Short mmCIF file of C-alpha atoms and ligand atoms in Angstrom, two decimals:
data_model
loop_
_atom_site.label_atom_id
_atom_site.label_comp_id
_atom_site.label_asym_id
_atom_site.label_seq_id
_atom_site.Cartn_x
_atom_site.Cartn_y
_atom_site.Cartn_z
CA MET A 10 0.00 0.00 0.00
CA PRO A 11 2.45 2.66 -1.18
CA SER A 12 0.03 5.52 -0.51
CA LEU A 13 0.71 5.01 3.20
CA SER A 14 4.35 5.94 3.05
CA PRO A 15 4.60 9.68 2.61
CA PRO A 16 2.44 10.92 5.52
CA CYS A 17 3.38 8.24 8.01
CA LEU A 18 7.08 8.62 7.31
CA ARG A 19 6.89 12.40 7.57
CA GLY A 20 5.44 12.07 11.09
CA LEU A 21 7.98 9.45 11.99
CA HIS A 22 11.04 11.40 10.97
CA ALA A 23 10.34 14.01 13.63
CA VAL A 24 9.75 11.33 16.26
CA SER A 25 12.81 9.31 15.25
CA LEU A 26 15.00 12.37 15.46
CA ARG A 27 13.95 12.94 19.05
CA VAL A 28 14.47 9.23 19.86
CA LEU A 29 17.96 9.53 18.44
CA CYS A 30 18.60 12.56 20.67
CA VAL A 31 17.50 10.57 23.76
CA ARG A 32 19.89 7.77 22.80
CA LEU A 33 22.78 10.12 22.09
CA ALA A 34 22.20 11.95 25.35
CA ALA A 35 22.20 8.63 27.19
CA SER A 36 25.47 7.54 25.63
CA ALA A 37 27.13 10.90 26.22
CA VAL A 38 26.71 10.83 30.02
CA SER A 39 27.81 8.04 32.25
CA LYS A 40 25.20 8.89 34.88
CA PRO A 41 21.75 10.38 34.51
CA VAL A 42 21.04 13.80 35.91
CA SER A 43 18.67 14.00 38.92
CA ARG A 44 16.50 11.05 37.82
CA GLY A 45 16.63 7.49 39.09
CA GLY A 46 20.18 6.33 39.80
CA ASN A 47 22.27 3.26 40.39
CA ILE A 48 23.84 2.55 43.74
CA LEU A 49 26.21 -0.36 44.25
CA THR A 50 25.27 -2.72 47.06
CA ASN A 51 26.83 -6.15 47.55
CA ASP A 52 28.56 -5.73 44.19
CA ARG A 53 25.22 -5.31 42.46
CA ALA A 54 23.58 -2.07 41.52
CA THR A 55 20.32 -1.03 43.17
CA LEU A 56 17.98 0.48 40.60
CA ARG A 57 16.48 3.58 42.19
CA PHE A 58 13.46 5.33 40.73
CA PRO A 59 12.82 9.09 40.75
CA GLU A 60 11.57 10.42 44.08
CA ASP A 61 8.05 11.27 43.01
CA PHE A 62 7.58 8.09 40.98
CA LEU A 63 4.07 6.60 41.06
CA TRP A 64 3.66 2.88 41.77
CA GLY A 65 0.19 1.49 41.44
CA THR A 66 -2.28 -0.73 39.71
CA ALA A 67 -4.97 -0.36 37.05
CA THR A 68 -8.56 -1.63 36.88
CA SER A 69 -11.69 -0.89 34.89
CA SER A 70 -15.31 -0.46 35.97
CA HIS A 71 -16.91 -3.39 34.17
CA GLN A 72 -14.12 -5.73 35.16
CA VAL A 73 -14.38 -5.07 38.90
CA GLU A 74 -17.60 -3.30 39.90
CA GLY A 75 -20.15 -6.03 39.36
CA HIS A 76 -23.67 -5.99 37.93
CA ASN A 77 -23.13 -3.34 35.31
CA THR A 78 -26.34 -4.50 33.69
CA ASN A 79 -27.01 -1.36 31.66
CA ASN A 80 -24.13 -1.62 29.18
CA ASP A 81 -23.45 -3.42 25.91
CA TRP A 82 -20.92 -5.83 27.44
CA TRP A 83 -23.45 -7.16 29.95
CA ALA A 84 -25.89 -7.81 27.10
CA TRP A 85 -23.13 -9.50 25.07
CA GLU A 86 -22.12 -11.81 27.93
CA GLN A 87 -25.66 -13.16 28.15
CA LEU A 88 -25.48 -14.45 24.54
CA PRO A 89 -24.46 -18.12 24.33
CA GLY A 90 -20.88 -18.76 23.21
CA LYS A 91 -19.55 -15.23 23.54
CA ILE A 92 -17.40 -15.85 26.63
CA SER A 93 -14.88 -18.66 26.22
CA ASP A 94 -15.33 -20.21 29.67
CA GLY A 95 -19.11 -19.75 29.69
CA THR A 96 -19.06 -17.25 32.57
CA THR A 97 -20.62 -13.80 32.80
CA SER A 98 -19.18 -10.88 34.73
CA GLY A 99 -21.85 -11.11 37.47
CA PRO A 100 -20.66 -9.59 40.75
CA THR A 101 -16.99 -9.79 39.68
CA ALA A 102 -14.88 -8.16 42.45
CA ASP A 103 -17.93 -6.27 43.80
CA TRP A 104 -16.25 -2.89 43.88
CA TRP A 105 -19.57 -1.10 43.75
CA GLN A 106 -19.99 -2.22 47.36
CA ARG A 107 -16.49 -2.94 48.58
CA ALA A 108 -13.85 -1.07 46.57
CA GLU A 109 -12.54 0.52 49.76
CA GLU A 110 -11.50 -2.85 51.16
CA ASP A 111 -9.21 -3.30 48.17
CA PHE A 112 -8.03 0.31 48.42
CA ASP A 113 -6.89 -0.57 51.96
CA ARG A 114 -4.94 -3.49 50.55
CA ALA A 115 -3.38 -1.33 47.82
CA ALA A 116 -2.29 1.23 50.39
CA ALA A 117 -0.85 -1.45 52.67
CA LEU A 118 1.10 -2.72 49.66
CA GLY A 119 2.77 0.66 49.29
CA GLN A 120 0.87 1.72 46.18
CA ASN A 121 0.52 5.47 45.81
CA THR A 122 -1.67 5.57 42.69
CA LEU A 123 -4.59 3.67 41.21
CA ARG A 124 -6.10 3.86 37.76
CA LEU A 125 -9.81 3.09 37.60
CA SER A 126 -12.53 3.80 35.09
CA LEU A 127 -15.98 5.29 35.44
CA GLU A 128 -18.96 3.42 34.09
CA TRP A 129 -20.75 5.73 31.68
CA SER A 130 -23.89 3.57 31.86
CA ARG A 131 -24.13 4.13 35.62
CA ILE A 132 -23.54 7.87 35.43
CA GLN A 133 -25.90 8.41 32.50
CA PRO A 134 -28.35 5.50 32.56
CA GLN A 135 -30.47 7.10 29.83
CA GLU A 136 -29.64 9.81 27.34
CA GLY A 137 -30.22 13.13 29.09
CA GLU A 138 -30.48 11.55 32.56
CA TRP A 139 -27.75 11.76 35.19
CA ASP A 140 -27.63 9.47 38.18
CA GLU A 141 -26.50 11.63 41.08
CA ALA A 142 -26.24 8.60 43.38
CA ALA A 143 -23.78 6.94 41.01
CA LEU A 144 -21.73 10.13 40.83
CA GLY A 145 -21.87 10.22 44.62
CA ARG A 146 -20.50 6.70 44.83
CA TYR A 147 -17.61 7.62 42.53
CA ARG A 148 -16.97 10.68 44.73
CA GLN A 149 -16.75 8.39 47.69
CA MET A 150 -14.31 6.10 45.89
CA LEU A 151 -12.03 8.90 44.72
CA GLN A 152 -12.08 10.50 48.15
CA GLY A 153 -11.35 7.07 49.60
CA LEU A 154 -8.24 6.83 47.46
CA LEU A 155 -7.04 10.32 48.41
CA ASP A 156 -7.63 9.57 52.10
CA ARG A 157 -5.27 6.63 51.74
CA GLY A 158 -2.56 8.66 50.02
CA ILE A 159 -3.37 7.15 46.62
CA THR A 160 -3.47 9.45 43.59
CA PRO A 161 -6.33 8.50 41.28
CA MET A 162 -6.05 8.32 37.51
CA VAL A 163 -9.51 8.17 35.96
CA THR A 164 -10.44 6.64 32.59
CA LEU A 165 -13.69 7.83 31.06
CA HIS A 166 -14.23 5.03 28.53
CA HIS A 167 -12.87 1.52 29.01
CA PHE A 168 -14.63 -0.60 26.34
CA THR A 169 -18.22 -0.46 27.68
CA ASN A 170 -21.06 1.69 26.34
CA PRO A 171 -24.44 2.52 27.86
CA LEU A 172 -27.15 0.45 26.15
CA TRP A 173 -28.90 3.60 24.93
CA LEU A 174 -25.70 4.64 23.13
CA ALA A 175 -25.11 1.17 21.67
CA GLU A 176 -28.70 1.19 20.38
CA LYS A 177 -28.07 4.37 18.42
CA GLY A 178 -24.96 2.96 16.75
CA GLY A 179 -22.36 3.51 19.48
CA TRP A 180 -19.05 4.86 18.24
CA GLU A 181 -20.09 4.58 14.60
CA ASN A 182 -22.63 7.34 15.06
CA PRO A 183 -21.01 10.82 14.86
CA GLU A 184 -23.41 11.91 17.61
CA VAL A 185 -21.11 10.09 20.00
CA VAL A 186 -18.71 13.05 19.81
CA PRO A 187 -21.00 15.60 21.54
CA LEU A 188 -22.47 12.88 23.76
CA PHE A 189 -19.03 11.85 25.04
CA ASP A 190 -18.13 15.49 25.51
CA ARG A 191 -21.24 16.07 27.63
CA TYR A 192 -20.41 13.02 29.73
CA ALA A 193 -16.79 14.15 30.16
CA SER A 194 -17.84 17.63 31.20
CA LYS A 195 -20.39 16.31 33.72
CA VAL A 196 -17.73 14.08 35.25
CA VAL A 197 -15.16 16.86 35.53
CA GLU A 198 -17.72 19.29 36.95
CA GLU A 199 -18.72 16.74 39.60
CA LEU A 200 -15.42 15.03 40.36
CA GLY A 201 -12.72 17.36 39.08
CA ASP A 202 -11.80 18.49 42.58
CA LEU A 203 -10.69 14.93 43.35
CA CYS A 204 -8.70 14.02 40.28
CA SER A 205 -6.52 15.71 37.69
CA LEU A 206 -5.07 12.72 35.82
CA TRP A 207 -7.45 11.66 33.05
CA CYS A 208 -7.53 9.07 30.27
CA THR A 209 -10.35 9.77 27.86
CA LEU A 210 -10.21 6.40 26.09
CA ASN A 211 -8.67 3.05 26.86
CA GLU A 212 -7.02 1.15 23.99
CA PRO A 213 -9.03 2.50 21.05
CA LEU A 214 -7.35 0.15 18.56
CA ILE A 215 -8.09 -2.93 20.66
CA TYR A 216 -11.70 -1.77 20.89
CA ILE A 217 -11.87 -1.46 17.10
CA VAL A 218 -10.02 -4.67 16.25
CA PHE A 219 -12.03 -6.92 18.57
CA GLY A 220 -15.40 -5.19 18.13
CA TYR A 221 -15.32 -4.35 14.41
CA ILE A 222 -12.78 -6.61 12.72
CA TYR A 223 -12.60 -9.91 14.62
CA GLY A 224 -16.17 -9.41 15.87
CA THR A 225 -15.50 -11.24 19.14
CA TRP A 226 -16.55 -8.25 21.29
CA PRO A 227 -19.69 -6.16 21.00
CA PRO A 228 -21.04 -5.09 18.60
CA GLY A 229 -19.66 -8.25 16.93
CA VAL A 230 -18.96 -6.73 13.53
CA HIS A 231 -16.52 -7.87 10.80
CA ASP A 232 -16.18 -4.73 8.75
CA LEU A 233 -13.02 -2.68 8.39
CA LEU A 234 -14.89 0.32 7.01
CA ARG A 235 -17.13 0.48 10.04
CA GLY A 236 -14.02 0.15 12.23
CA ILE A 237 -12.52 3.11 10.40
CA ARG A 238 -15.62 5.15 11.17
CA VAL A 239 -15.16 4.33 14.85
CA PHE A 240 -11.49 5.33 14.68
CA ARG A 241 -12.39 8.74 13.29
CA ASN A 242 -15.15 9.33 15.84
CA MET A 243 -12.82 8.31 18.65
CA VAL A 244 -10.18 10.80 17.53
CA ARG A 245 -12.83 13.54 17.37
CA ALA A 246 -14.38 12.58 20.70
CA HIS A 247 -11.02 12.51 22.44
CA ALA A 248 -10.01 15.87 20.96
CA ARG A 249 -13.23 17.59 21.95
CA ALA A 250 -13.22 16.13 25.47
CA TYR A 251 -9.54 17.09 25.84
CA HIS A 252 -10.38 20.77 25.40
CA THR A 253 -13.51 20.56 27.54
CA ILE A 254 -11.59 19.00 30.42
CA HIS A 255 -8.94 21.72 30.18
CA ARG A 256 -11.58 24.45 30.11
CA LEU A 257 -13.01 23.08 33.35
CA GLN A 258 -9.77 22.20 35.08
CA ALA A 259 -6.64 24.24 34.57
CA ASP A 260 -4.20 21.66 35.93
CA ALA A 261 -5.73 18.63 34.20
CA GLN A 262 -3.39 16.10 32.60
CA VAL A 263 -5.30 14.37 29.83
CA SER A 264 -4.34 11.50 27.56
CA ILE A 265 -5.34 8.12 26.14
CA ALA A 266 -4.18 4.73 27.37
CA ARG A 267 -2.75 3.24 24.18
CA HIS A 268 -2.10 -0.50 23.84
CA LEU A 269 1.28 -0.49 22.12
CA ARG A 270 2.94 -3.64 20.83
CA ILE A 271 6.26 -4.49 19.31
CA PHE A 272 5.98 -5.79 15.75
CA ASP A 273 9.23 -7.37 14.63
CA PRO A 274 9.84 -8.94 11.21
CA ALA A 275 9.92 -12.75 11.44
CA ASN A 276 12.93 -12.70 9.13
CA ARG A 277 14.97 -9.54 9.37
CA GLU A 278 16.58 -10.31 6.00
CA SER A 279 13.22 -10.28 4.30
CA GLN A 280 12.15 -6.93 2.86
CA ALA A 281 8.55 -8.18 2.71
CA ASP A 282 8.49 -9.16 6.40
CA ARG A 283 10.03 -5.83 7.36
CA TRP A 284 7.41 -4.00 5.33
CA ALA A 285 4.56 -6.03 6.85
CA ALA A 286 5.84 -5.40 10.40
CA ARG A 287 6.22 -1.70 9.73
CA LEU A 288 2.73 -1.50 8.29
CA LEU A 289 1.22 -3.13 11.38
CA GLU A 290 3.23 -0.85 13.61
CA TYR A 291 1.90 2.13 11.74
CA VAL A 292 -1.74 0.96 11.76
CA PHE A 293 -1.81 -0.32 15.34
CA ASN A 294 0.65 1.90 17.19
CA ASP A 295 1.27 5.10 15.29
CA ALA A 296 -1.82 6.18 13.36
CA PHE A 297 -3.98 7.09 16.35
CA LEU A 298 -1.12 8.80 18.17
CA GLY A 299 -0.32 10.70 14.99
CA ALA A 300 -3.93 11.87 14.75
CA VAL A 301 -4.02 13.20 18.32
CA THR A 302 -0.64 14.89 18.06
CA ASN A 303 -0.46 16.33 14.54
CA GLY A 304 -4.24 16.36 14.04
CA ARG A 305 -4.05 14.45 10.76
CA ILE A 306 -5.99 11.34 9.90
CA ASP A 307 -3.87 9.43 7.41
CA PRO A 308 -4.68 6.40 5.20
CA PRO A 309 -6.19 3.90 5.68
CA PHE A 310 -8.21 5.81 8.29
CA GLY A 311 -8.79 8.95 6.22
CA PHE A 312 -7.36 11.06 3.42
CA TRP A 313 -4.90 13.35 5.17
CA GLU A 314 -7.80 15.12 6.78
CA VAL A 315 -6.78 17.59 9.48
CA ILE A 316 -8.83 17.88 12.68
CA PRO A 317 -7.57 21.13 14.22
CA GLN A 318 -8.94 20.28 17.70
CA ALA A 319 -6.90 17.08 17.74
CA ILE A 320 -3.57 18.85 17.26
CA ASP A 321 -1.41 18.42 20.35
CA SER A 322 -4.28 16.97 22.37
CA LEU A 323 -2.17 14.78 24.69
CA ASP A 324 -0.52 16.02 27.87
CA TYR A 325 1.23 12.72 28.43
CA ILE A 326 1.34 9.36 26.70
CA GLY A 327 -0.37 6.43 28.40
CA VAL A 328 1.42 3.20 27.49
CA ASN A 329 -0.33 -0.15 27.93
CA TYR A 330 2.29 -2.77 27.14
CA TYR A 331 1.86 -6.54 27.07
CA SER A 332 3.86 -8.33 24.38
CA ARG A 333 5.45 -8.51 20.96
CA ASP A 334 4.35 -10.11 17.69
CA MET A 335 6.65 -11.56 15.08
CA VAL A 336 5.33 -10.64 11.66
CA ALA A 337 5.63 -12.51 8.35
CA PHE A 338 4.38 -11.11 5.07
CA ASP A 339 1.45 -13.15 3.80
CA ILE A 340 -0.09 -12.30 0.45
CA THR A 341 -3.20 -14.34 1.30
CA GLN A 342 -4.14 -12.07 4.25
CA PRO A 343 -5.15 -8.69 2.81
CA ALA A 344 -7.71 -8.20 5.61
CA SER A 345 -4.88 -8.48 8.14
CA PHE A 346 -2.71 -5.99 6.27
CA PHE A 347 -0.80 -8.86 4.60
CA ALA A 348 0.60 -9.95 7.92
CA ARG A 349 0.73 -13.25 9.76
CA ARG A 350 1.49 -12.68 13.44
CA PHE A 351 2.92 -15.20 15.86
CA ALA A 352 4.83 -15.31 19.14
CA ASN A 353 8.58 -15.77 18.98
CA PRO A 354 8.99 -19.54 19.43
CA ASP A 355 12.41 -19.15 21.12
CA SER A 356 11.09 -17.05 23.96
CA GLU A 357 9.28 -17.41 27.28
CA PHE A 358 5.50 -17.51 26.92
CA SER A 359 2.70 -16.55 29.23
CA MET A 360 -0.53 -18.59 29.24
CA GLU A 361 -1.45 -20.27 25.99
CA GLY A 362 -2.55 -17.81 23.37
CA TRP A 363 -1.32 -14.76 25.29
CA GLY A 364 2.05 -14.49 23.63
CA GLU A 365 5.61 -13.82 24.52
CA VAL A 366 7.07 -12.37 27.72
CA TYR A 367 9.30 -9.64 26.27
CA PRO A 368 10.43 -6.96 28.76
CA GLU A 369 12.86 -5.46 26.26
CA GLY A 370 9.75 -4.47 24.31
CA LEU A 371 8.63 -2.17 27.10
CA TYR A 372 11.99 -0.43 27.05
CA ARG A 373 11.81 -0.11 23.25
CA ILE A 374 8.28 1.30 23.35
CA LEU A 375 9.20 3.83 26.06
CA VAL A 376 12.20 5.05 24.10
CA GLU A 377 10.10 5.24 20.95
CA MET A 378 7.31 7.14 22.72
CA SER A 379 9.78 9.60 24.23
CA GLY A 380 10.02 10.93 20.69
CA TYR A 381 6.69 12.67 21.23
CA GLY A 382 8.33 14.90 23.82
CA LYS A 383 5.68 14.26 26.51
CA PRO A 384 5.83 12.64 29.94
CA LEU A 385 4.93 8.96 29.90
CA TYR A 386 2.88 6.83 32.26
CA ILE A 387 2.84 3.06 31.94
CA THR A 388 -0.93 2.91 32.29
CA GLU A 389 -0.94 -0.91 32.15
CA VAL A 390 1.55 -3.73 32.14
CA GLY A 391 0.65 -7.23 33.22
CA ILE A 392 0.52 -10.95 32.58
CA PRO A 393 -2.21 -13.59 32.71
CA ASP A 394 -0.81 -16.13 35.15
CA ASN A 395 -3.28 -18.29 37.03
CA THR A 396 -0.64 -19.85 39.27
CA ASP A 397 1.44 -16.73 39.95
CA GLN A 398 4.58 -18.58 38.90
CA GLN A 399 5.72 -16.13 36.23
CA ARG A 400 4.39 -12.88 37.64
CA PRO A 401 7.26 -12.14 40.09
CA SER A 402 9.98 -12.26 37.44
CA PHE A 403 7.67 -10.50 34.97
CA ILE A 404 7.26 -7.59 37.39
CA LEU A 405 10.96 -7.38 38.06
CA SER A 406 12.03 -7.56 34.44
CA HIS A 407 9.46 -4.97 33.32
CA ALA A 408 10.24 -2.61 36.19
CA ALA A 409 13.94 -2.94 35.32
CA ALA A 410 13.19 -2.18 31.66
CA THR A 411 11.36 0.94 32.84
CA HIS A 412 14.33 1.95 34.97
CA ARG A 413 16.64 1.53 32.01
CA ALA A 414 14.51 3.89 29.94
CA ILE A 415 14.43 6.45 32.78
CA GLN A 416 18.22 6.21 33.06
CA GLU A 417 18.43 7.14 29.42
CA GLY A 418 16.38 10.26 29.99
CA VAL A 419 12.90 9.00 29.11
CA PRO A 420 10.45 10.85 31.39
CA VAL A 421 8.44 7.93 32.78
CA LYS A 422 6.32 9.14 35.69
CA GLY A 423 4.48 6.05 36.86
CA PHE A 424 3.95 2.31 36.57
CA TYR A 425 0.43 0.85 36.83
CA PHE A 426 0.44 -2.91 37.07
CA TRP A 427 -2.58 -4.64 35.55
CA SER A 428 -4.26 -5.46 37.81
CA LEU A 429 -4.85 -5.01 41.54
CA VAL A 430 -7.38 -7.84 41.81
CA ASP A 431 -8.40 -10.78 39.62
CA ASN A 432 -11.31 -9.66 37.48
CA PHE A 433 -13.51 -10.30 34.46
CA GLU A 434 -11.25 -10.64 31.43
CA TRP A 435 -13.77 -9.81 28.67
CA ALA A 436 -14.27 -12.64 26.15
CA GLU A 437 -11.99 -14.87 28.26
CA GLY A 438 -14.29 -14.52 31.26
CA TYR A 439 -12.54 -15.69 34.42
CA SER A 440 -10.13 -18.07 32.69
CA ALA A 441 -7.21 -15.59 32.72
CA ARG A 442 -6.16 -14.12 36.04
CA PHE A 443 -4.21 -10.86 36.03
CA GLY A 444 -4.51 -9.75 39.68
CA LEU A 445 -1.91 -9.26 42.36
CA ILE A 446 -4.68 -10.24 44.73
CA ASP A 447 -6.49 -13.52 44.25
CA VAL A 448 -10.26 -13.21 44.31
CA ASP A 449 -12.60 -16.05 45.05
CA PHE A 450 -15.68 -14.46 43.53
CA GLU A 451 -18.41 -16.43 45.29
CA PRO A 452 -17.63 -15.58 48.89
CA GLN A 453 -15.69 -12.49 47.69
CA ALA A 454 -12.61 -13.76 49.54
CA ARG A 455 -9.18 -12.19 48.94
CA LYS A 456 -5.73 -13.64 49.24
CA LEU A 457 -2.47 -11.83 48.53
CA LYS A 458 -0.42 -13.52 45.86
CA GLU A 459 3.34 -13.71 46.30
CA SER A 460 3.71 -11.26 43.43
CA ALA A 461 1.74 -8.69 45.44
CA ARG A 462 4.33 -8.93 48.21
CA LEU A 463 7.16 -8.53 45.74
CA TYR A 464 5.50 -5.53 44.09
CA ALA A 465 5.03 -4.00 47.54
CA GLU A 466 8.75 -4.36 48.27
CA ILE A 467 9.63 -2.51 45.06
CA ALA A 468 7.03 0.21 45.65
CA LYS A 469 8.03 0.77 49.27
CA ALA A 470 11.75 0.88 48.44
CA ASN A 471 11.04 2.86 45.26
CA ALA A 472 13.84 0.69 43.94
CA ILE A 473 14.85 -2.73 42.77
CA THR A 474 17.49 -3.90 45.20
CA PRO A 475 19.76 -6.93 44.80
CA GLU A 476 18.07 -8.40 47.87
CA ILE A 477 14.66 -8.13 46.23
CA VAL A 478 15.84 -9.82 43.06
CA GLU A 479 17.73 -12.52 44.96
CA LYS A 480 14.64 -13.27 47.01
CA TRP A 481 12.05 -13.29 44.22
CA ALA A 482 13.70 -14.13 40.92
CA PRO A 483 17.40 -14.98 41.33
CA GLU A 484 17.39 -16.60 37.91
CA ILE A 485 17.18 -13.20 36.22
CA ILE A 486 19.57 -11.25 38.42
CA ASP A 487 22.29 -11.18 35.76
CA GLN A 488 19.83 -9.85 33.20
CA ILE A 489 18.59 -6.96 35.25
CA LEU A 490 21.32 -5.91 37.69
CA GLU A 491 24.89 -5.09 36.84
O1 IFM B 9 -8.05 -6.68 30.91
C1 IFM B 9 -7.50 -5.93 29.88
C2 IFM B 9 -7.83 -4.47 30.04
O2 IFM B 9 -9.19 -4.24 30.10
C3 IFM B 9 -7.26 -3.67 28.89
N1 IFM B 9 -5.87 -3.98 28.66
C4 IFM B 9 -5.47 -5.36 28.62
C5 IFM B 9 -6.00 -6.08 29.84
C6 IFM B 9 -5.55 -7.56 29.82
O3 IFM B 9 -5.99 -8.20 28.67
#
């Protein structure tokens, strides 16, 4: 698709230049200035993080609140065959009643931030109708976090839509732009005194790919053109809400939590594989970020259309990082942008079907994203691990990758592990557990996993010490500590 090259490469040259500067700066100084540092203990370096670094966890309303019956996901779950393990979200972690109990646990674990999302369908159960009690409950939750010394980060849209919105076409309908703006402004008017870190949208490309291309999430569509419509409306909705939030709150920090993946060519010698990997990287990682930074919607999402409101509409970049895909060119897969994706067979894997464990990828993404010249928050990083065997070394290796980026001058401000508690994992139901805290959903019983204790040691020390690594994952000490 040669028509892609000119605009996407133009955007990239500016970013790549800044990435190069970060790398040159890192190689020119032996020690970083006033950021995290290295201190030698027992012949191994302790990796210290910047003083005001945020350590926390991320969640989303539908995955933890329970009984969100008024949204499109609830309706979808009730359809036979939609959830792989046959479950429905049901009460999930019951945060609508008992979030504060888990906030206590987060605070005891040394976490000083928590990312949660608001459920639009609770706040606005019908078009034009606000539920003051629901807003009151969110007030209570946010105040509860602040009372525990936990800084909230609030996401406005994390995959679920009120039924009334879904019925009028959801994100395909351009009306969603003013509707989302109204919702955002109501939230900031009501809750803005309790929070200044905002994510308008969570993982827009994941939402589009699963809902409109694979069709495994609501609305269950297989239609790239309809997905493109959603992309454009999401850019517009984000841009408009960005300005509204800033009008209402001078010190707001507003962004999007972007799921960013590494796409590496299966065969680096193959020009076709390199091209296919680059194309996926552009479509999945870069196009949306390009639109909300330079305001331009490029092919295949639009024809170099400029949306002035979208220009420079990110105050920071929210990075959700999970894994990498190896990419081989495949002429038979035009609908997948001529790409066949698979996990690197020579690597460590997480649970079947969830791909490779690749901490280097987080470092690479952070360096790449630093090219946008904005602060970065790792708004999610996590692993499905039902036995908690891999999670401790995963946390250590990904925190170390973050430290490495900070050492090189990348302005990473916080690390939100996905997730605080086990919760409803969308089309996988309860078959994939991501929590630091084990939840037995029937009696609503909690049990700290070992990885929660490890994460607490890092958060409380604001560092990765040799003792921590020796205790929790000695097998990777040589990889992460000098
Ligand atoms: O559970 C999801 C979350 O809702 C969005 N990011 C990825 C997580 C794990 O799949």
